[in-house]
Short mmCIF file of the C-alpha atoms (twelve columns), coordinates in Angstrom:
data_MODEL
# 
_entry.id   MODEL 
# 
loop_
_atom_site.group_PDB 
_atom_site.id 
_atom_site.type_symbol 
_atom_site.label_atom_id 
_atom_site.label_alt_id 
_atom_site.label_comp_id 
_atom_site.label_asym_id 
_atom_site.label_seq_id 
_atom_site.Cartn_x 
_atom_site.Cartn_y 
_atom_site.Cartn_z 
_atom_site.pdbx_PDB_model_num 
ATOM 1   C CA . MET A 1   140.495 77.544 34.330  1 
ATOM 2   C CA . THR A 2   141.771 74.136 33.293  1 
ATOM 3   C CA . ASP A 3   144.754 73.924 31.923  1 
ATOM 4   C CA . SER A 4   146.091 70.510 32.301  1 
ATOM 5   C CA . LEU A 5   145.755 69.356 28.964  1 
ATOM 6   C CA . PHE A 6   148.114 72.416 27.859  1 
ATOM 7   C CA . THR A 7   150.868 71.630 30.871  1 
ATOM 8   C CA . PRO A 8   154.263 71.127 29.224  1 
ATOM 9   C CA . LEU A 9   154.917 67.081 29.709  1 
ATOM 10  C CA . GLU A 10  159.214 66.326 29.902  1 
ATOM 11  C CA . LEU A 11  160.487 63.200 28.663  1 
ATOM 12  C CA . ARG A 12  164.125 62.763 29.209  1 
ATOM 13  C CA . GLU A 13  165.215 66.641 27.913  1 
ATOM 14  C CA . THR A 14  162.293 66.953 25.372  1 
ATOM 15  C CA . GLU A 15  159.356 69.028 26.075  1 
ATOM 16  C CA . LEU A 16  156.008 68.507 24.432  1 
ATOM 17  C CA . PRO A 17  154.541 72.228 24.667  1 
ATOM 18  C CA . ASN A 18  151.020 70.259 25.505  1 
ATOM 19  C CA . ARG A 19  149.353 66.939 26.058  1 
ATOM 20  C CA . VAL A 20  148.201 66.625 22.764  1 
ATOM 21  C CA . MET A 21  149.553 64.129 20.180  1 
ATOM 22  C CA . VAL A 22  148.326 63.485 16.866  1 
ATOM 23  C CA . SER A 23  147.653 59.733 16.519  1 
ATOM 24  C CA . PRO A 24  149.374 57.663 13.679  1 
ATOM 25  C CA . MET A 25  146.995 57.344 10.711  1 
ATOM 26  C CA . CYS A 26  148.317 55.907 7.317   1 
ATOM 27  C CA . GLN A 27  147.179 57.874 4.618   1 
ATOM 28  C CA . TYR A 28  148.438 55.185 1.859   1 
ATOM 29  C CA . SER A 29  149.639 57.780 -0.418  1 
ATOM 30  C CA . ALA A 30  153.485 57.241 -0.613  1 
ATOM 31  C CA . ASP A 31  154.898 57.361 -3.781  1 
ATOM 32  C CA . ASP A 32  157.194 53.882 -3.924  1 
ATOM 33  C CA . GLY A 33  157.529 54.713 0.350   1 
ATOM 34  C CA . PHE A 34  158.362 58.362 -0.333  1 
ATOM 35  C CA . ALA A 35  156.954 61.100 1.163   1 
ATOM 36  C CA . THR A 36  154.306 63.163 -1.314  1 
ATOM 37  C CA . GLU A 37  152.692 66.979 -0.759  1 
ATOM 38  C CA . TRP A 38  149.951 64.962 1.172   1 
ATOM 39  C CA . HIS A 39  151.862 63.921 4.163   1 
ATOM 40  C CA . ARG A 40  153.410 67.566 3.956   1 
ATOM 41  C CA . VAL A 41  149.801 69.535 4.341   1 
ATOM 42  C CA . HIS A 42  148.571 66.634 6.885   1 
ATOM 43  C CA . LEU A 43  151.152 66.644 9.158   1 
ATOM 44  C CA . GLY A 44  151.882 70.299 8.863   1 
ATOM 45  C CA . SER A 45  148.350 71.423 9.380   1 
ATOM 46  C CA . ARG A 46  147.921 69.483 12.687  1 
ATOM 47  C CA . ALA A 47  151.539 71.234 13.697  1 
ATOM 48  C CA . VAL A 48  149.703 74.729 12.690  1 
ATOM 49  C CA . GLY A 49  146.520 73.441 14.888  1 
ATOM 50  C CA . GLY A 50  148.735 73.336 17.870  1 
ATOM 51  C CA . ALA A 51  149.120 69.650 18.611  1 
ATOM 52  C CA . GLY A 52  152.394 69.340 20.910  1 
ATOM 53  C CA . VAL A 53  153.569 66.150 19.239  1 
ATOM 54  C CA . VAL A 54  152.330 65.636 15.665  1 
ATOM 55  C CA . MET A 55  153.138 61.613 14.663  1 
ATOM 56  C CA . THR A 56  153.358 60.046 11.364  1 
ATOM 57  C CA . GLU A 57  151.736 57.052 10.083  1 
ATOM 58  C CA . ALA A 58  153.342 53.748 9.792   1 
ATOM 59  C CA . THR A 59  156.673 53.834 8.459   1 
ATOM 60  C CA . ALA A 60  158.007 51.082 6.693   1 
ATOM 61  C CA . VAL A 61  161.628 49.829 7.566   1 
ATOM 62  C CA . SER A 62  161.651 47.800 4.718   1 
ATOM 63  C CA . PRO A 63  159.954 47.745 0.990   1 
ATOM 64  C CA . ALA A 64  158.484 44.361 2.251   1 
ATOM 65  C CA . GLY A 65  157.185 45.699 5.868   1 
ATOM 66  C CA . ARG A 66  154.737 47.805 3.906   1 
ATOM 67  C CA . ILE A 67  150.921 47.543 4.567   1 
ATOM 68  C CA . SER A 68  150.709 48.646 1.338   1 
ATOM 69  C CA . PRO A 69  152.024 49.984 -1.776  1 
ATOM 70  C CA . GLY A 70  151.094 53.326 -0.528  1 
ATOM 71  C CA . ASP A 71  152.737 53.272 2.874   1 
ATOM 72  C CA . LEU A 72  155.143 55.830 4.097   1 
ATOM 73  C CA . GLY A 73  158.988 54.377 4.040   1 
ATOM 74  C CA . ILE A 74  161.918 55.242 5.463   1 
ATOM 75  C CA . TRP A 75  164.329 52.301 4.213   1 
ATOM 76  C CA . SER A 76  167.022 54.652 2.586   1 
ATOM 77  C CA . ASP A 77  168.545 58.260 3.078   1 
ATOM 78  C CA . ASP A 78  166.397 59.089 -0.071  1 
ATOM 79  C CA . HIS A 79  163.304 58.448 2.025   1 
ATOM 80  C CA . ALA A 80  164.667 60.369 4.932   1 
ATOM 81  C CA . GLU A 81  165.257 63.351 3.035   1 
ATOM 82  C CA . ALA A 82  161.785 63.394 1.412   1 
ATOM 83  C CA . LEU A 83  160.680 63.924 4.973   1 
ATOM 84  C CA . SER A 84  163.401 66.766 5.819   1 
ATOM 85  C CA . ASP A 85  161.420 69.630 4.960   1 
ATOM 86  C CA . THR A 86  158.104 68.551 6.533   1 
ATOM 87  C CA . VAL A 87  159.858 67.493 9.758   1 
ATOM 88  C CA . GLU A 88  161.730 71.449 9.724   1 
ATOM 89  C CA . PHE A 89  157.774 72.950 8.949   1 
ATOM 90  C CA . MET A 90  156.520 70.949 11.894  1 
ATOM 91  C CA . ARG A 91  159.273 72.175 14.852  1 
ATOM 92  C CA . GLU A 92  158.665 75.579 13.533  1 
ATOM 93  C CA . GLN A 93  155.265 75.005 14.368  1 
ATOM 94  C CA . GLY A 94  156.162 74.500 18.154  1 
ATOM 95  C CA . ALA A 95  155.158 70.804 17.508  1 
ATOM 96  C CA . VAL A 96  157.864 67.761 18.345  1 
ATOM 97  C CA . PRO A 97  157.862 66.079 15.246  1 
ATOM 98  C CA . GLY A 98  157.529 62.040 15.625  1 
ATOM 99  C CA . ILE A 99  158.115 59.010 13.167  1 
ATOM 100 C CA . GLN A 100 156.461 55.607 14.135  1 
ATOM 101 C CA . LEU A 101 158.802 52.939 12.650  1 
ATOM 102 C CA . ALA A 102 156.895 49.949 11.575  1 
ATOM 103 C CA . HIS A 103 157.001 46.339 9.772   1 
ATOM 104 C CA . ALA A 104 153.533 45.018 8.867   1 
ATOM 105 C CA . GLY A 105 154.622 41.406 8.981   1 
ATOM 106 C CA . ARG A 106 151.969 38.664 8.016   1 
ATOM 107 C CA . LYS A 107 149.363 41.800 7.395   1 
ATOM 108 C CA . ALA A 108 151.525 42.894 4.660   1 
ATOM 109 C CA . SER A 109 150.733 43.200 0.796   1 
ATOM 110 C CA . VAL A 110 147.354 44.846 0.175   1 
ATOM 111 C CA . GLU A 111 145.409 46.830 -1.633  1 
ATOM 112 C CA . ARG A 112 144.809 50.689 -0.142  1 
ATOM 113 C CA . PRO A 113 141.487 50.295 1.325   1 
ATOM 114 C CA . TRP A 114 140.066 52.431 -1.157  1 
ATOM 115 C CA . ASP A 115 141.363 50.001 -3.902  1 
ATOM 116 C CA . GLY A 116 139.483 47.279 -1.956  1 
ATOM 117 C CA . GLY A 117 142.215 46.468 0.915   1 
ATOM 118 C CA . GLY A 118 142.330 42.786 -0.092  1 
ATOM 119 C CA . PRO A 119 145.417 40.987 -0.654  1 
ATOM 120 C CA . ILE A 120 147.936 41.428 -3.631  1 
ATOM 121 C CA . PRO A 121 148.506 38.362 -5.620  1 
ATOM 122 C CA . GLU A 122 152.603 38.305 -6.477  1 
ATOM 123 C CA . SER A 123 151.696 38.123 -10.223 1 
ATOM 124 C CA . GLU A 124 150.198 41.570 -9.755  1 
ATOM 125 C CA . GLY A 125 152.930 43.540 -7.529  1 
ATOM 126 C CA . GLY A 126 152.105 41.125 -4.268  1 
ATOM 127 C CA . TRP A 127 155.253 39.885 -1.971  1 
ATOM 128 C CA . GLU A 128 155.793 37.292 0.464   1 
ATOM 129 C CA . THR A 129 155.276 38.361 4.026   1 
ATOM 130 C CA . LEU A 130 157.173 37.503 6.999   1 
ATOM 131 C CA . ALA A 131 156.062 36.564 10.215  1 
ATOM 132 C CA . PRO A 132 157.150 34.623 13.268  1 
ATOM 133 C CA . SER A 133 155.332 31.443 11.447  1 
ATOM 134 C CA . ALA A 134 154.107 30.547 8.335   1 
ATOM 135 C CA . VAL A 135 150.584 31.165 9.240   1 
ATOM 136 C CA . PRO A 136 149.033 33.728 6.644   1 
ATOM 137 C CA . TYR A 137 146.756 36.345 8.233   1 
ATOM 138 C CA . PRO A 138 143.315 35.381 7.459   1 
ATOM 139 C CA . HIS A 139 141.966 37.810 5.492   1 
ATOM 140 C CA . PRO A 140 138.213 38.198 5.093   1 
ATOM 141 C CA . ASP A 141 137.872 39.411 1.401   1 
ATOM 142 C CA . GLY A 142 140.684 37.044 -0.712  1 
ATOM 143 C CA . GLU A 143 143.414 34.690 -0.830  1 
ATOM 144 C CA . PRO A 144 145.958 34.814 2.265   1 
ATOM 145 C CA . VAL A 145 149.249 35.974 1.401   1 
ATOM 146 C CA . PRO A 146 152.414 33.403 1.307   1 
ATOM 147 C CA . THR A 147 153.608 33.814 4.708   1 
ATOM 148 C CA . ARG A 148 157.283 32.671 5.679   1 
ATOM 149 C CA . ALA A 149 158.405 32.165 8.941   1 
ATOM 150 C CA . MET A 150 161.349 33.884 10.024  1 
ATOM 151 C CA . THR A 151 164.823 32.684 10.696  1 
ATOM 152 C CA . ARG A 152 167.379 33.859 12.824  1 
ATOM 153 C CA . ASP A 153 168.804 35.378 9.963   1 
ATOM 154 C CA . ASP A 154 165.654 37.682 9.046   1 
ATOM 155 C CA . MET A 155 165.372 38.310 12.689  1 
ATOM 156 C CA . GLU A 156 168.937 40.172 12.597  1 
ATOM 157 C CA . ARG A 157 167.761 41.899 9.199   1 
ATOM 158 C CA . VAL A 158 164.977 43.349 10.647  1 
ATOM 159 C CA . ILE A 159 166.511 44.628 13.861  1 
ATOM 160 C CA . GLU A 160 169.009 46.298 11.516  1 
ATOM 161 C CA . GLN A 161 166.564 48.033 9.609   1 
ATOM 162 C CA . PHE A 162 164.688 49.418 12.341  1 
ATOM 163 C CA . ARG A 163 168.028 50.510 13.594  1 
ATOM 164 C CA . LEU A 164 168.995 52.238 10.354  1 
ATOM 165 C CA . ALA A 165 165.725 53.576 10.334  1 
ATOM 166 C CA . ALA A 166 165.745 55.057 13.625  1 
ATOM 167 C CA . GLU A 167 169.345 56.692 12.515  1 
ATOM 168 C CA . ARG A 168 167.482 58.129 9.380   1 
ATOM 169 C CA . ALA A 169 164.488 59.631 11.458  1 
ATOM 170 C CA . ARG A 170 167.336 61.085 13.856  1 
ATOM 171 C CA . ASP A 171 169.597 62.661 11.381  1 
ATOM 172 C CA . VAL A 172 166.277 64.132 9.566   1 
ATOM 173 C CA . GLY A 173 165.196 65.693 13.028  1 
ATOM 174 C CA . PHE A 174 162.503 64.001 14.305  1 
ATOM 175 C CA . GLY A 175 162.094 64.440 18.128  1 
ATOM 176 C CA . ILE A 176 160.444 60.807 18.819  1 
ATOM 177 C CA . ALA A 177 160.697 57.194 17.648  1 
ATOM 178 C CA . GLU A 178 157.807 55.084 18.231  1 
ATOM 179 C CA . VAL A 179 158.007 51.403 17.579  1 
ATOM 180 C CA . HIS A 180 155.170 50.167 16.506  1 
ATOM 181 C CA . LEU A 181 154.527 46.515 18.409  1 
ATOM 182 C CA . ALA A 182 150.061 46.773 17.921  1 
ATOM 183 C CA . HIS A 183 147.595 46.005 15.736  1 
ATOM 184 C CA . GLY A 184 148.840 42.753 14.477  1 
ATOM 185 C CA . TYR A 185 151.872 43.694 12.825  1 
ATOM 186 C CA . LEU A 186 155.143 42.101 12.859  1 
ATOM 187 C CA . LEU A 187 156.592 42.823 16.893  1 
ATOM 188 C CA . HIS A 188 152.791 42.317 17.689  1 
ATOM 189 C CA . GLU A 189 152.543 38.752 16.111  1 
ATOM 190 C CA . PHE A 190 155.601 37.676 18.055  1 
ATOM 191 C CA . LEU A 191 153.876 38.853 21.045  1 
ATOM 192 C CA . SER A 192 150.737 37.057 20.821  1 
ATOM 193 C CA . PRO A 193 150.090 33.005 20.446  1 
ATOM 194 C CA . VAL A 194 147.424 33.718 17.664  1 
ATOM 195 C CA . ALA A 195 150.111 34.204 15.357  1 
ATOM 196 C CA . ASN A 196 153.361 33.043 16.898  1 
ATOM 197 C CA . ASP A 197 153.786 28.901 17.464  1 
ATOM 198 C CA . ARG A 198 157.491 28.692 17.431  1 
ATOM 199 C CA . ASP A 199 159.046 26.143 19.681  1 
ATOM 200 C CA . ASP A 200 162.415 27.909 19.588  1 
ATOM 201 C CA . GLU A 201 163.658 30.584 22.236  1 
ATOM 202 C CA . TYR A 202 161.165 33.230 20.230  1 
ATOM 203 C CA . GLY A 203 157.934 31.312 20.948  1 
ATOM 204 C CA . GLY A 204 156.120 29.541 23.635  1 
ATOM 205 C CA . SER A 205 156.486 31.029 26.882  1 
ATOM 206 C CA . PHE A 206 155.735 34.994 27.510  1 
ATOM 207 C CA . GLU A 207 159.366 35.436 27.818  1 
ATOM 208 C CA . ASN A 208 160.527 34.246 24.673  1 
ATOM 209 C CA . ARG A 209 157.385 35.943 22.646  1 
ATOM 210 C CA . ALA A 210 158.595 38.996 24.001  1 
ATOM 211 C CA . ARG A 211 162.062 38.621 23.167  1 
ATOM 212 C CA . PHE A 212 162.116 39.815 19.812  1 
ATOM 213 C CA . PRO A 213 159.869 42.870 20.126  1 
ATOM 214 C CA . LEU A 214 162.477 44.056 23.136  1 
ATOM 215 C CA . GLU A 215 165.008 43.501 21.030  1 
ATOM 216 C CA . VAL A 216 163.992 46.005 18.327  1 
ATOM 217 C CA . VAL A 217 163.191 48.351 20.911  1 
ATOM 218 C CA . GLU A 218 166.984 48.007 22.191  1 
ATOM 219 C CA . ALA A 219 168.007 48.330 18.464  1 
ATOM 220 C CA . VAL A 220 166.376 51.913 18.132  1 
ATOM 221 C CA . ARG A 221 166.737 53.269 22.102  1 
ATOM 222 C CA . ASP A 222 170.547 52.369 21.163  1 
ATOM 223 C CA . VAL A 223 171.047 54.784 18.448  1 
ATOM 224 C CA . TRP A 224 168.672 57.525 19.546  1 
ATOM 225 C CA . PRO A 225 170.044 60.552 21.080  1 
ATOM 226 C CA . ASP A 226 169.798 60.699 24.981  1 
ATOM 227 C CA . ASP A 227 167.680 63.574 24.917  1 
ATOM 228 C CA . ARG A 228 165.145 62.718 22.973  1 
ATOM 229 C CA . PRO A 229 161.910 60.129 24.154  1 
ATOM 230 C CA . VAL A 230 161.265 56.765 22.312  1 
ATOM 231 C CA . PHE A 231 157.351 55.495 22.521  1 
ATOM 232 C CA . ALA A 232 156.268 52.151 21.554  1 
ATOM 233 C CA . ARG A 233 152.494 51.435 20.531  1 
ATOM 234 C CA . ILE A 234 151.060 48.177 21.833  1 
ATOM 235 C CA . SER A 235 147.744 46.103 21.339  1 
ATOM 236 C CA . ALA A 236 146.411 46.165 25.436  1 
ATOM 237 C CA . THR A 237 144.417 43.195 23.988  1 
ATOM 238 C CA . ASP A 238 143.659 41.200 21.169  1 
ATOM 239 C CA . TRP A 239 139.817 40.813 22.121  1 
ATOM 240 C CA . LEU A 240 139.969 37.167 21.330  1 
ATOM 241 C CA . PRO A 241 139.116 35.487 24.869  1 
ATOM 242 C CA . ASP A 242 137.918 32.476 23.252  1 
ATOM 243 C CA . ARG A 243 141.457 31.199 22.623  1 
ATOM 244 C CA . PRO A 244 144.898 31.766 23.681  1 
ATOM 245 C CA . SER A 245 145.826 35.292 22.858  1 
ATOM 246 C CA . TRP A 246 147.342 38.361 24.369  1 
ATOM 247 C CA . ASP A 247 145.686 39.973 27.016  1 
ATOM 248 C CA . LEU A 248 145.316 42.986 29.335  1 
ATOM 249 C CA . ASP A 249 147.805 41.184 32.125  1 
ATOM 250 C CA . ASP A 250 150.302 40.383 29.704  1 
ATOM 251 C CA . SER A 251 150.323 43.966 28.508  1 
ATOM 252 C CA . ALA A 252 150.976 44.965 32.225  1 
ATOM 253 C CA . ARG A 253 153.442 42.520 32.561  1 
ATOM 254 C CA . LEU A 254 155.231 43.531 29.059  1 
ATOM 255 C CA . ALA A 255 155.214 47.642 30.168  1 
ATOM 256 C CA . PRO A 256 158.209 47.559 32.726  1 
ATOM 257 C CA . LEU A 257 160.152 45.311 30.408  1 
ATOM 258 C CA . LEU A 258 159.567 47.832 27.668  1 
ATOM 259 C CA . ALA A 259 160.687 50.882 30.172  1 
ATOM 260 C CA . ALA A 260 163.768 48.549 30.201  1 
ATOM 261 C CA . ALA A 261 164.335 48.298 27.080  1 
ATOM 262 C CA . GLY A 262 164.417 52.006 26.775  1 
ATOM 263 C CA . ALA A 263 161.023 53.129 25.884  1 
ATOM 264 C CA . ASP A 264 159.796 56.419 27.603  1 
ATOM 265 C CA . LEU A 265 156.158 56.606 26.855  1 
ATOM 266 C CA . ILE A 266 153.899 53.302 26.060  1 
ATOM 267 C CA . ASP A 267 151.310 54.283 23.488  1 
ATOM 268 C CA . VAL A 268 148.224 51.840 24.592  1 
ATOM 269 C CA . SER A 269 145.467 50.923 21.753  1 
ATOM 270 C CA . SER A 270 144.141 47.392 21.213  1 
ATOM 271 C CA . GLY A 271 143.157 44.776 18.602  1 
ATOM 272 C CA . GLY A 272 144.157 44.014 15.077  1 
ATOM 273 C CA . ILE A 273 145.852 40.158 15.096  1 
ATOM 274 C CA . HIS A 274 142.803 38.158 13.891  1 
ATOM 275 C CA . PRO A 275 139.637 39.220 12.426  1 
ATOM 276 C CA . ASP A 276 137.863 37.563 14.544  1 
ATOM 277 C CA . GLN A 277 138.603 39.694 17.441  1 
ATOM 278 C CA . ARG A 278 135.183 41.122 18.962  1 
ATOM 279 C CA . VAL A 279 135.338 44.603 20.462  1 
ATOM 280 C CA . PRO A 280 133.013 44.888 23.213  1 
ATOM 281 C CA . GLU A 281 132.595 48.573 23.299  1 
ATOM 282 C CA . SER A 282 134.211 51.308 21.271  1 
ATOM 283 C CA . GLY A 283 132.351 54.591 22.684  1 
ATOM 284 C CA . PRO A 284 134.184 57.497 24.230  1 
ATOM 285 C CA . GLY A 285 137.856 56.915 25.703  1 
ATOM 286 C CA . TYR A 286 136.842 53.534 25.607  1 
ATOM 287 C CA . GLN A 287 140.205 52.064 25.711  1 
ATOM 288 C CA . VAL A 288 141.405 54.400 28.696  1 
ATOM 289 C CA . PRO A 289 140.728 51.818 31.423  1 
ATOM 290 C CA . TYR A 290 143.756 49.742 29.554  1 
ATOM 291 C CA . ALA A 291 146.038 52.373 29.779  1 
ATOM 292 C CA . GLU A 292 145.249 53.107 33.660  1 
ATOM 293 C CA . ARG A 293 146.367 49.323 33.992  1 
ATOM 294 C CA . VAL A 294 149.637 49.707 32.209  1 
ATOM 295 C CA . SER A 295 150.297 53.011 33.995  1 
ATOM 296 C CA . GLU A 296 149.922 50.928 37.413  1 
ATOM 297 C CA . ALA A 297 152.724 48.583 36.301  1 
ATOM 298 C CA . THR A 298 155.250 50.934 35.011  1 
ATOM 299 C CA . ASP A 299 156.954 54.227 35.620  1 
ATOM 300 C CA . ALA A 300 156.841 55.087 32.201  1 
ATOM 301 C CA . ALA A 301 154.852 57.681 30.996  1 
ATOM 302 C CA . VAL A 302 151.788 56.518 29.239  1 
ATOM 303 C CA . GLY A 303 149.267 57.787 26.599  1 
ATOM 304 C CA . ALA A 304 145.814 56.711 25.840  1 
ATOM 305 C CA . VAL A 305 144.000 56.888 22.377  1 
ATOM 306 C CA . GLY A 306 140.512 55.938 21.321  1 
ATOM 307 C CA . GLY A 307 137.612 57.734 21.204  1 
ATOM 308 C CA . ILE A 308 138.879 60.955 22.491  1 
ATOM 309 C CA . THR A 309 136.848 63.578 20.705  1 
ATOM 310 C CA . THR A 310 136.199 66.671 22.931  1 
ATOM 311 C CA . PRO A 311 138.618 69.044 24.516  1 
ATOM 312 C CA . GLU A 312 136.891 68.482 27.889  1 
ATOM 313 C CA . GLN A 313 137.225 64.361 27.705  1 
ATOM 314 C CA . ALA A 314 140.866 64.916 26.415  1 
ATOM 315 C CA . ASP A 315 141.574 67.277 29.687  1 
ATOM 316 C CA . GLN A 316 139.766 65.520 32.204  1 
ATOM 317 C CA . LEU A 317 142.132 62.199 30.895  1 
ATOM 318 C CA . ILE A 318 145.359 64.332 32.083  1 
ATOM 319 C CA . ARG A 319 144.016 66.229 35.074  1 
ATOM 320 C CA . ASN A 320 142.333 62.754 36.766  1 
ATOM 321 C CA . ASP A 321 145.902 61.129 36.239  1 
ATOM 322 C CA . ARG A 322 144.172 58.803 33.857  1 
ATOM 323 C CA . ALA A 323 147.445 58.959 31.707  1 
ATOM 324 C CA . ASP A 324 150.039 61.485 30.417  1 
ATOM 325 C CA . LEU A 325 149.505 61.866 27.130  1 
ATOM 326 C CA . ALA A 326 146.068 62.552 25.055  1 
ATOM 327 C CA . ILE A 327 146.167 60.850 21.732  1 
ATOM 328 C CA . VAL A 328 143.981 62.222 19.383  1 
ATOM 329 C CA . GLY A 329 143.498 60.290 16.102  1 
ATOM 330 C CA . ARG A 330 139.743 60.846 13.717  1 
ATOM 331 C CA . GLU A 331 138.835 64.048 15.694  1 
ATOM 332 C CA . HIS A 332 142.296 65.459 14.230  1 
ATOM 333 C CA . LEU A 333 141.062 64.187 10.392  1 
ATOM 334 C CA . ARG A 334 137.739 66.040 11.240  1 
ATOM 335 C CA . ASN A 335 139.240 68.830 12.915  1 
ATOM 336 C CA . PRO A 336 143.583 69.956 12.706  1 
ATOM 337 C CA . TYR A 337 142.726 72.924 14.872  1 
ATOM 338 C CA . PHE A 338 141.591 70.434 17.803  1 
ATOM 339 C CA . THR A 339 144.129 71.821 20.019  1 
ATOM 340 C CA . LEU A 340 143.399 75.773 19.164  1 
ATOM 341 C CA . GLU A 341 140.028 75.124 20.023  1 
ATOM 342 C CA . ALA A 342 140.227 72.934 23.259  1 
ATOM 343 C CA . ALA A 343 142.587 75.844 24.697  1 
ATOM 344 C CA . HIS A 344 139.537 78.166 23.676  1 
ATOM 345 C CA . GLU A 345 136.679 76.127 25.155  1 
ATOM 346 C CA . LEU A 346 138.957 74.848 28.259  1 
ATOM 347 C CA . GLY A 347 139.688 78.893 29.056  1 
ATOM 348 C CA . VAL A 348 143.975 78.807 28.263  1 
ATOM 349 C CA . ASP A 349 145.411 81.448 26.727  1 
ATOM 350 C CA . VAL A 350 148.099 79.711 23.705  1 
ATOM 351 C CA . GLU A 351 149.626 81.381 20.977  1 
ATOM 352 C CA . TRP A 352 148.282 80.997 17.812  1 
ATOM 353 C CA . PRO A 353 150.466 81.154 14.362  1 
ATOM 354 C CA . VAL A 354 150.009 84.813 13.488  1 
ATOM 355 C CA . GLN A 355 148.908 83.887 10.089  1 
ATOM 356 C CA . TYR A 356 145.725 83.174 11.999  1 
ATOM 357 C CA . GLU A 357 145.542 85.819 14.692  1 
ATOM 358 C CA . ARG A 358 142.246 87.138 13.219  1 
ATOM 359 C CA . GLY A 359 140.440 83.563 13.197  1 
ATOM 360 C CA . ARG A 360 141.058 82.887 16.874  1 
ATOM 361 C CA . PHE A 361 137.579 81.884 18.411  1 
ATOM 362 C CA . ARG A 362 135.698 84.212 20.180  1 
# 
């Protein structure tokens, strides 16, 4: 019997019941940032399905930080309260509820994917985006959204927005706060020279480009309870070898700094900073080597994401010490009960919801 995928993971004083996490996946189904019944069912069913951690989609810390008008938000107490019943339900199912705190930066103000995904003109409800530099994201399907380089006052305001969002998430019972530093959004934009051409203390050198993202992580950790972990999602590489960009060496260098800032687990993804990116391989577990490299550079736990689709693959990832957490995205869209099925296939006896006992795999 193989049970490594079902070995609990303790981070601070929070125990994850197994090593499966539902990856944050945007649903674009919020109403002015408020969670709807879609979120309750989407997140709740994955908790019923046995995942140890169920992470919300990217949840905007401000209206300007939304990717689209359909994004989830937590910029007010009312937004947090709209998530409270879902958080309680996930806990009742044995999952640790997590929230990904995010600001979209220059990739904000676009339509939902099924509405085309293109930039929204200001005349149609779009908004000016914030970024480290006044360099708009080069959307291939529309005119770039006007983008303003952030002032120090803007940066202080965003840090406070992250801090307040973390406090709200804490108060409604989330067990994990994940800071989103990946996929070309605001904090990744500061890290990468592709989007950051500042000439002050927040641009230029690696240390300067990392300064603001680390300040945000520190602010979240400062208000997050000592017994609950903070995660940080990073893009390990920009996939842009033809120009100065963020790469795996940078990520390995950043990892111990994130840990020192308060991150207990680094969630290793990649890409998203520019449409010119060239992904060399997107097969099963294609980002796992990135997680391994980051793990070598830090004492923090590491999660691997990308192309994890089978129980055996997820289990081997943990059993072979390639990562501490298997972060499963698209497979959870296809199968909310991935973890329960994994237990059956791996020969591990786990508790099922009593309402579903008669549906156990045989």
